[in-house]
Each structure stands twice: as C-alpha cells, then as structure tokens.
XYZ file of C-alpha atoms in Angstrom:
233
model
C 0.000 0.000 0.000
C 1.250 3.436 -0.884
C 2.335 5.295 2.262
C 0.611 8.441 1.053
C -2.765 6.728 1.172
C -2.206 4.524 4.163
C -4.461 5.483 7.152
C -2.574 7.169 9.906
C -2.535 5.299 13.172
C -1.731 6.714 16.555
C 1.311 5.242 18.151
C 1.019 4.759 21.880
C 4.327 5.032 23.555
C 5.070 2.291 26.017
C 7.594 1.866 28.678
C 9.318 -1.279 29.675
C 7.000 -3.648 31.451
C 3.923 -1.525 30.846
C 0.874 -2.985 29.177
C -1.282 -1.190 26.642
C -5.006 -0.848 27.537
C -7.226 -3.034 25.450
C -9.835 -0.191 24.800
C -8.045 3.010 23.977
C -11.277 4.832 23.121
C -12.741 4.346 26.586
C -9.567 5.580 28.169
C -9.407 8.888 26.209
C -13.120 9.891 26.130
C -13.479 10.814 29.796
C -10.895 13.615 29.764
C -12.599 15.099 26.674
C -15.975 15.267 28.460
C -14.371 16.839 31.453
C -12.787 19.500 29.281
C -16.198 20.178 27.669
C -17.840 20.652 31.082
C -15.052 22.931 32.206
C -15.326 24.955 28.996
C -19.110 25.337 29.379
C -18.761 26.312 33.027
C -16.116 28.858 32.171
C -18.276 30.392 29.420
C -21.258 30.601 31.801
C -19.126 32.206 34.456
C -17.787 34.773 31.984
C -21.354 35.552 30.787
C -22.582 35.952 34.369
C -19.602 38.107 35.267
C -20.076 40.397 32.240
C -21.296 43.747 33.665
C -24.742 44.855 32.455
C -25.417 41.739 30.427
C -28.931 41.240 31.882
C -29.632 44.997 32.022
C -29.020 45.437 28.323
C -31.658 42.811 27.587
C -34.268 44.547 29.808
C -33.712 48.147 28.621
C -35.563 47.803 25.263
C -38.612 46.293 27.000
C -38.710 49.086 29.602
C -38.371 51.747 26.911
C -41.203 50.156 24.941
C -43.482 50.140 27.994
C -42.632 53.791 28.735
C -43.371 54.814 25.147
C -46.648 52.928 25.226
C -47.661 54.688 28.456
C -46.876 58.065 26.884
C -49.052 57.242 23.876
C -51.914 56.121 26.119
C -51.630 59.284 28.204
C -51.741 61.469 25.100
C -54.726 59.554 23.754
C -56.517 59.871 27.085
C -55.919 63.618 27.104
C -57.312 63.866 23.587
C -60.439 61.943 24.581
C -61.018 64.204 27.584
C -60.607 67.305 25.407
C -63.044 65.919 22.829
C -65.612 65.112 25.537
C -65.188 68.579 27.004
C -65.849 70.241 23.648
C -68.442 67.707 22.520
C -70.245 66.404 25.575
C -72.111 63.160 25.052
C -75.044 64.432 27.107
C -76.542 67.938 27.148
C -79.052 68.986 29.776
C -82.414 69.052 27.957
C -83.445 71.997 30.110
C -81.134 74.143 27.994
C -83.281 73.608 24.906
C -86.530 74.021 26.818
C -85.251 77.241 28.385
C -84.136 78.575 25.005
C -87.566 77.878 23.521
C -89.463 79.442 26.427
C -87.075 82.381 26.678
C -87.269 83.340 23.007
C -91.032 82.999 22.969
C -91.270 85.290 26.024
C -88.897 87.888 24.571
C -90.859 88.123 21.309
C -94.328 87.813 22.831
C -96.600 90.828 23.201
C -100.314 91.280 23.679
C -101.709 94.813 23.533
C -104.477 93.754 25.917
C -101.856 92.977 28.593
C -98.973 95.347 27.945
C -97.666 95.280 31.507
C -97.685 91.496 31.720
C -96.043 91.214 28.284
C -93.225 93.548 29.280
C -92.666 91.721 32.560
C -92.536 88.392 30.727
C -89.786 89.714 28.483
C -87.727 91.016 31.394
C -88.126 87.806 33.389
C -86.481 85.856 30.560
C -83.410 88.127 30.459
C -80.463 88.867 32.716
C -77.511 91.205 32.997
C -76.904 94.074 30.596
C -79.400 92.690 28.087
C -82.215 92.929 30.605
C -81.317 96.518 31.444
C -81.218 97.414 27.745
C -84.649 95.909 27.073
C -86.159 97.585 30.121
C -84.829 100.940 28.977
C -85.971 100.540 25.365
C -89.443 99.243 26.258
C -90.221 101.938 28.798
C -88.502 104.890 27.173
C -88.408 104.094 23.468
C -92.114 104.335 22.787
C -92.328 100.782 21.443
C -95.160 99.741 23.740
C -97.103 102.874 22.901
C -96.828 102.106 19.180
C -98.018 98.529 19.704
C -100.988 99.675 21.720
C -102.068 102.145 19.037
C -102.315 99.435 16.346
C -103.622 96.679 18.673
C -100.590 94.557 17.972
C -99.876 91.039 19.091
C -96.570 89.342 18.403
C -95.225 85.834 18.868
C -92.317 83.623 17.890
C -92.940 80.178 16.423
C -89.915 77.984 17.128
C -89.097 75.540 14.345
C -85.791 74.133 15.556
C -82.967 74.704 18.037
C -79.328 73.811 17.464
C -76.607 73.652 20.094
C -73.570 75.739 19.212
C -71.540 75.543 22.415
C -71.879 74.420 26.025
C -69.307 74.711 28.778
C -68.028 71.727 30.753
C -70.167 72.414 33.822
C -73.196 73.047 31.588
C -74.165 76.274 33.335
C -73.740 78.337 30.183
C -74.699 77.497 26.604
C -75.097 79.126 23.216
C -77.807 77.926 20.851
C -79.189 78.959 17.491
C -82.968 79.206 17.279
C -84.763 78.905 13.951
C -88.318 80.127 13.602
C -90.864 82.663 12.445
C -91.609 86.029 14.026
C -95.302 86.771 13.575
C -96.850 90.242 13.940
C -100.573 90.801 13.756
C -102.200 94.242 13.984
C -105.070 96.238 12.555
C -103.085 97.044 9.440
C -100.662 94.090 9.115
C -102.837 92.382 6.512
C -103.125 95.466 4.342
C -99.413 96.213 4.068
C -97.368 94.081 1.685
C -94.183 92.473 2.960
C -91.033 94.454 2.222
C -89.512 93.533 -1.126
C -86.584 91.173 -0.832
C -87.385 90.307 2.755
C -88.096 86.847 4.123
C -91.567 87.945 5.204
C -94.992 87.117 3.895
C -98.580 88.012 4.651
C -100.496 85.062 6.093
C -104.130 84.238 5.215
C -105.059 85.467 8.714
C -103.719 88.923 7.902
C -100.466 88.686 9.904
C -96.915 89.310 8.803
C -94.695 86.263 9.242
C -90.936 86.687 8.876
C -88.089 84.199 9.017
C -86.101 84.995 12.146
C -82.954 83.166 13.173
C -81.324 84.233 16.412
C -78.266 83.185 18.391
C -78.909 83.045 22.122
C -76.545 82.643 25.064
C -78.137 81.288 28.226
C -76.692 81.239 31.741
C -77.840 79.491 34.879
C -78.975 82.090 37.399
C -79.860 80.502 40.736
C -81.241 77.412 39.043
C -83.132 79.265 36.298
C -81.894 79.692 32.748
C -81.787 83.316 31.576
C -80.839 84.876 28.246
C -77.734 87.025 28.575
C -77.043 87.638 24.870
C -79.284 87.716 21.811
C -78.145 88.317 18.241
C -80.445 88.360 15.210
C -78.757 86.474 12.374
C -81.312 87.202 9.644
C -81.984 90.563 8.019
C -85.713 90.233 7.485
C-alpha cells in the first residue's frame, strides 16, 4: 500500500513492562468530556460576570413600555378634550329654556302690555335685561303697539346647540323660527320687497327669524344674557 494513502494510526508510547489498555477509546473519552464541562462552566461564568449583560436585555422592554404609556396618556388627554368640547349628554333643560325664553322675549299682547313687558324682562339677565327695560319703557315701542292693537309671537321651528361649557351652566344655541306680527293694518301692508316675510291668510306678517342666544344658569333658572339676530328680514 502506498504510504501516502495509508491510514494514519496513533502510536502509543510504552515503557518497559507496561501494558497497553485493550480499549483506547474508553480511556481517552473521559478527559474530553471533562474539558467540555469545564469549557461550558467557564463560558457561563464569563457571561454571568459580564457587567450589564442582563440589564441590556431589559432596557428595550422598559423603553417600549414607557413609550406605550406616553401614547396612552396622550390619547386619554385627547379623549377628555373631545368630551369637554363635545359632551355626550346635554341637559335638555337648555333647549326648553331657550324655547321658552325666546317665545317670552318676542311675545306681546296689547291687551296685557304690563304682563307682556314683565314676561320679556323675566327671561333676560344682565346688561341685556337693562337694555330691554330701557328701550321698552322709554323708546315708545309699547305705545306704538298699543295704538295698532298689535300682538306678536315667535314660532320655534328648531334649536341647534352651538356651544356648552363643561359644567353646563352656560350654553349658546341657534334658534330657527318665524316672528309673527298681527295688527289692525298688518294684513293690508305688503311684505317688504326682498325680505323673508310674507302676509299670512289670517292677515299677519310672518318673517323668518334666526337668532343666536346665550343662556346662563342664574340661581337654578336659565336666563338669556345675549341675543343676536342672524337674519336681516
């Protein structure tokens, strides 16, 4: 056999009088396993001794939790802001008070001038009440109504909420309706050209009237503190 291709065999040196073990494999395997265990133990010890090894694995998880908490806090703040600006429940008394208040402010009966004026003032508060009281008593409006036997009323068609504060003790609404004036000559006078008024079959003048009203809670009663006419008729 060519020496270049002959399998290499391990030569076991012997000394005089010494015998060679019959199973060389069994004699050499045990030290190899021992070295493997020592190597594994050494690697584990080095890994355990490495400073910050466990901390580095926990830092990404902690950062993720912190980021998630920040997102949840921001989302919660957004929800609270939305609920504050758009409350899920609005006190129905606001709409009832707006309806009653507007009807009282626009109501007049020449047969009960004093009661009509008092009804208007009772629905108002603050500077607006003082203004109405001054205009009604000093402006000659009541005298003019009495001369033509006028009656007036407001027919509410719809009410829309524009704004309400968080405590719901102040609100702004828009009231849609018709202002109706009936007098001895209302049926004989045509409605102004270009206006949103018309003469009814009963001889009254009916005009589209949209108003924005701010109501405030005054000792448990809703009062109108601001009134703005949005239509030009």
